[in-house]
Amino acid sequence: VYRGCDRPAVAALAPQVLEAAAAGDAVAAEIVVSAAAELADAAASAARQLGLGTAFPVALAGGLLESSAPYREHFLAALRA
């Protein structure tokens, strides 16, 4: 994912992508939904590997989960799916 770019540079684009998604940009919206789903998949996979089953506690911490309600909602919806 980060080939040729540094992580802070990519992360710095998140506010612009979220803003574009909120303004109705379909590509930006897909990026937000896809990124939230990827994180949810990673969390669910870690929970399975730890033997936590399908119902497990989740700490909503970090930049996007704390600052972006739409991203957080997409993450939680993907986690429940």
Tab-separated table of C-alpha atoms in Angstrom, residues 7-81:
chain	number	residue	atom	x	y	z
A	7	ARG	CA	2.818	6.700	5.835
A	8	PRO	CA	2.481	10.236	7.219
A	9	ALA	CA	2.072	11.606	3.693
A	10	VAL	CA	-0.695	9.110	2.933
A	11	ALA	CA	-2.371	9.678	6.321
A	12	ALA	CA	-2.320	13.430	5.712
A	13	LEU	CA	-4.721	12.873	2.797
A	14	ALA	CA	-7.441	11.393	5.035
A	15	PRO	CA	-9.131	14.705	5.914
A	16	GLN	CA	-9.392	15.640	2.238
A	17	VAL	CA	-10.800	12.230	1.308
A	18	LEU	CA	-13.345	12.399	4.139
A	19	GLU	CA	-14.349	15.911	3.096
A	20	ALA	CA	-14.756	14.857	-0.528
A	21	ALA	CA	-16.827	11.842	0.525
A	22	ALA	CA	-19.079	14.053	2.639
A	23	ALA	CA	-19.509	16.354	-0.365
A	24	GLY	CA	-20.764	13.446	-2.462
A	25	ASP	CA	-17.647	12.297	-4.297
A	26	ALA	CA	-18.352	8.638	-5.100
A	27	VAL	CA	-14.691	7.624	-5.396
A	28	ALA	CA	-13.818	9.223	-2.057
A	29	ALA	CA	-16.856	7.580	-0.450
A	30	GLU	CA	-15.721	4.178	-1.735
A	31	ILE	CA	-12.243	4.791	-0.306
A	32	VAL	CA	-13.757	5.591	3.119
A	33	VAL	CA	-16.068	2.568	3.100
A	34	SER	CA	-13.308	0.265	1.851
A	35	ALA	CA	-10.762	1.490	4.406
A	36	ALA	CA	-13.236	1.091	7.256
A	37	ALA	CA	-14.123	-2.418	6.075
A	38	GLU	CA	-10.439	-3.383	5.846
A	39	LEU	CA	-9.888	-2.245	9.435
A	40	ALA	CA	-12.985	-4.128	10.583
A	41	ASP	CA	-11.742	-7.265	8.816
A	42	ALA	CA	-8.372	-6.933	10.550
A	43	ALA	CA	-10.052	-6.511	13.959
A	44	ALA	CA	-12.335	-9.503	13.399
A	45	SER	CA	-9.405	-11.617	12.218
A	46	ALA	CA	-7.386	-10.732	15.311
A	47	ALA	CA	-10.364	-11.562	17.533
A	48	ARG	CA	-10.764	-14.958	15.835
A	49	GLN	CA	-7.065	-15.730	16.236
A	50	LEU	CA	-7.327	-14.879	19.930
A	51	GLY	CA	-10.369	-17.103	20.309
A	52	LEU	CA	-12.688	-14.233	21.255
A	53	GLY	CA	-15.513	-15.422	19.019
A	54	THR	CA	-17.876	-13.069	17.232
A	55	ALA	CA	-18.736	-10.807	20.185
A	56	PHE	CA	-15.659	-9.025	21.508
A	57	PRO	CA	-14.820	-5.638	22.992
A	58	VAL	CA	-13.388	-2.986	20.701
A	59	ALA	CA	-11.601	0.181	21.769
A	60	LEU	CA	-12.315	2.979	19.337
A	61	ALA	CA	-9.012	4.807	19.443
A	62	GLY	CA	-6.889	6.562	16.875
A	63	GLY	CA	-7.175	9.527	14.598
A	64	LEU	CA	-9.964	8.586	12.189
A	65	LEU	CA	-12.022	6.501	14.600
A	66	GLU	CA	-12.030	9.361	17.102
A	67	SER	CA	-12.391	12.311	14.736
A	68	SER	CA	-14.622	11.066	11.919
A	69	ALA	CA	-18.137	9.934	12.771
A	70	PRO	CA	-18.795	8.643	9.221
A	71	TYR	CA	-15.600	6.558	9.222
A	72	ARG	CA	-16.394	5.236	12.709
A	73	GLU	CA	-19.960	4.345	11.637
A	74	HIS	CA	-18.705	2.505	8.534
A	75	PHE	CA	-16.154	0.632	10.679
A	76	LEU	CA	-18.780	-0.433	13.220
A	77	ALA	CA	-21.234	-1.458	10.496
A	78	ALA	CA	-18.570	-3.557	8.771
A	79	LEU	CA	-17.600	-5.119	12.086
A	80	ARG	CA	-21.209	-6.118	12.745
A	81	ALA	CA	-21.660	-7.584	9.244
